[in-house]
Structure formats: C-alpha cells, structure tokens
Amino acid sequence: MTDERFFNAEEAYSRSELEALQQERLRATVKHCMNSPFYRERFRSAGLSQDDIRSLDDLHKIPFTTKQDLRDTYPFGIASVPLGDCTRLHSSSGTTGNPTVILHTARDLDQWANAVARCLWMVGCRPDDVFQNTSGYGMFTGGLGFQYGAEKLGMLTVPAAAGNTLRQLKFFKDFRTTVVHAIPSYAARLYEVMCQQGIDPRRDLSLRTLVIGAEPHSEDTRRRIEDMLGVKAYNSFGMSEMMGPGVAFECPGQNGMHIWEDYFIVEIVDPVTLEPVPDGEVGELVLTTINREAMPLLRYRTRDLTRILPGECPCGRVHRRLDRMKGRSDDMIILKGVNIFPIQIEQVLMQFSELATDYLITLQTLDDNDGMTVEVEISEKVLTDDYSALQKLEKEITRCLRDEILITPKVRLVPFGSIPKSEGKAVRVKDLRKQY
Ligand code: AMP
Ligand code: ZN
C-alpha cells in the first residue's frame, strides 16, 4: 500500500466497492455453507435454495443463526469443511449446557491475523513497537488472536499472558513495551500495582498505546485509564464466534469502532421483533461472516446491543462504526420489573472523581424484597477518614443512580483495591436473589 494509513487496500474502498465485494463474498459463502449439514437443513426447511441469495437485499431471507444452534450442533455440526482441513479450534464456555466450538482453517487463521494487524496498524502500531499481551493464552481468543496479529504486523511481541502483575510491570520496564493489550478491569489493576510499587508510568515506562476490549466499559472509564497510564486507549470488539479480536476497532478518532465490512455484513435488529432498526438506533448486532472457510455463520445473533454511528469518519474509512457496546441482552438485570444494564451504573459511578474504576453490583433478597447493593472502590487519592464527607458522597451517588435506573440501590464505598479481581473478564454482577 502506498498510503501509510492503511494496512489493506480494502480499508480505502468506497461504499460501492465494498458492497460489490460483500455481494460476491455473500454468494460464495452461501454456496460454501451448503457443505454444512446444519445449513443445508436450515435452507431446506426454510424452502430456500442457494440461488435465492443473489444480492445483499436477499440477506433477510436467510434464517438467523443463534448461540443455541451452536450448542445443539456441538462440537462440529456447523462446519462447512471436513475436520481434516481445520487447524485450530477455540471454545467459549457458556454458563449453561454445552460450550460452543469455533473451527478455523489455516486460511481463516491467516485472515484473522490480518484483521488484527489492520486494527493495530490503524492506531499507529509499527514494526519497531514492542507489544505486550496480558490476555490468557488458550481458549480465550484475546491471547492467540492478538499474538498472531501483532506478529503479522511485525512488532516485537511479549506474550506475557494473564496475571502476575509484578512480572508484567518488570517486562514493561525491561523490554520498553510501547503497546499493551489488556481488558479494562486489568488495565486498572496494572495501575493499582504501579502505585503500590512507586512506578510512575509517564516517568518510568515507555507505554504509549493501550488496546482495551472484551468487556463493556464506559467512555469515562476509558478516559480514566488513559489518564492513569498516560496512554491512548482504543476500544477493541470481538467474539469467538466471529473469530475473536479484530472484528471492530476504534480508529485514531476514538469515536466508534470500524467494523470490517469486507469480513462481515452488519445488521442491527430489534431483539424482540427481529426487524431491522434504522442507523443510529440501538438494537442487537447480527453478523454474517463472508471471509471464513471452516465455519461461516449466517446472520448470527450476537446478543450484543449497540448501534451504528451515523455519518462519515474523518479517517477516510467507509467501514461503518459501531458505538460502544451497551451490554449483552442476557446481561440485562431485571429488578422489580425494571430493566437495567450494568453499564448504566458504571456510567454514573465514573462521573465521580472520588471513585476508582472497580465496582460490584449484588442483587439479593432481604425479607422477601429484592434489592441491589453497589459496592465501589474509593480512589487511591481520596482520604478515607473523613466519615461525614464519605456519607455525603454515598448519598449523592445513590441519588444519581436512582435518577438513572429508577431504583434506589444501597451504595457502599469500599477501600481502593478491596474488590476481588478476576484474571479474566471482570465479574460486575452477583445475583444472590431467592429464586421462587
Ligand atoms: P468471547 O467470545 O468470550 O471473546 O466474548 C465475546 C463477547 O465479549 C462479545 O459478544 C461481547 O459481549 C463482549 N465484548 C467483546 N469486546 C467488547 C467490547 N469492546 N466492549 C464490550 N463488550 C465486548
Ligand atoms: Zn475512522
């Protein structure tokens, strides 16, 4: 590529070039899916033939694929190639029933690495950078997904893997790490340990870019993490079913994540009626993979709620932008008949500069009444011996939360670092309610 901004020519495509490519790839994908016993049967029972899908407008004729379909066909029933052609599988564990399995051919893995490299290049990563990955390496795609993407770009990679924060910090220092991948809750943990160790990231480290994703986080959380670590933080969205990281990623504009439309066809639908919603309105993200061999998925209901950001992006890419994830439809808390997303609570909490970034929502039943307790850590900069000031703060947070979620939670301020941390995605909600 002659244009330094782009890693692949497809990034610079116009809308019509992109749609022409999508159409061609959709037709090829549907044809290829007829090798899958699952999709053959799906098409047969819907009275559809591969020839009915000729253009992008025909997409809506195809039935949705759901997570339940992946479970029902566990482990290999959706594959469109013989197992002998596959070179890796990833599996994501569900809370109930069978886990889901995603198969990859060598070409799939190469295309996945390309997508991740494209994302990292977009935010200024170059071969002379040092990339440290704090994700677990294993079934979680944030490990190997970023590893191969960063290698494809040509950075020096430090596959530190999850945990052992003191060792992570030593690597930052000794290897002069410039780019880090961490989930948001772990980025905050890194800072907590830096404070304990007397490390000032701006003075003592070379960090410049942080890739954060894998779990919902608010704009304020991002700004705080940037401020703590002295980095620019870019939101990264992915899911194992689509491959892993590399699905959608923020550009330097930090305003929405470009979803790579040469890899995916994007739809946003009303989760109840399953009808499309207009650009700008929140709904469930539905994705069709058009660049995969082993296990393409047609109209996959991700259960993630987001919206397409209308308008053009100044960076010059026409690949549409997804807004920050609002959460998954199955993360929604229903308390006393009110629907609440944990991110709504986070948004309120992060407006208080006295608070740190970690919090825990507990739902419990007391005297046959369901209620919510929100525990939140106080920032390390706030003195905790002024009891009346803390009480006042608790009251103010309670009031703001009630305005947002229409329920009055019990708010408890707890010392910095006291909420238990998990190595993987943060556990933000504990539901201890009595089940009737
Ligand atoms: P997994 O397949 O285990 O990697 O989990 C994928 C899920 O993680 C997605 O469906 C989203 O619910 C969530 N996720 C991934 N990236 C983000 C992100 N940047 N913001 C919010 N949620 C995310
Ligand atoms: Zn952009």
Short mmCIF file of N, CA and C in Angstrom, two decimals, residues 17 37 245 371 429:
data_model
loop_
_atom_site.label_atom_id
_atom_site.label_comp_id
_atom_site.label_asym_id
_atom_site.label_seq_id
_atom_site.Cartn_x
_atom_site.Cartn_y
_atom_site.Cartn_z
N GLU A 17 -17.60 -0.06 -3.85
CA GLU A 17 -16.61 -1.15 -4.00
C GLU A 17 -16.80 -2.18 -2.88
N PRO A 37 -23.95 -29.70 7.01
CA PRO A 37 -25.25 -30.40 7.19
C PRO A 37 -26.27 -29.47 7.87
N PRO A 245 -10.73 -11.20 18.56
CA PRO A 245 -10.47 -9.78 18.35
C PRO A 245 -10.25 -9.51 16.86
N GLY A 371 -33.36 -6.47 46.28
CA GLY A 371 -32.70 -5.17 46.29
C GLY A 371 -31.33 -5.26 45.66
N VAL A 429 -21.52 -8.35 38.31
CA VAL A 429 -22.84 -8.56 38.91
C VAL A 429 -22.88 -9.91 39.60
#
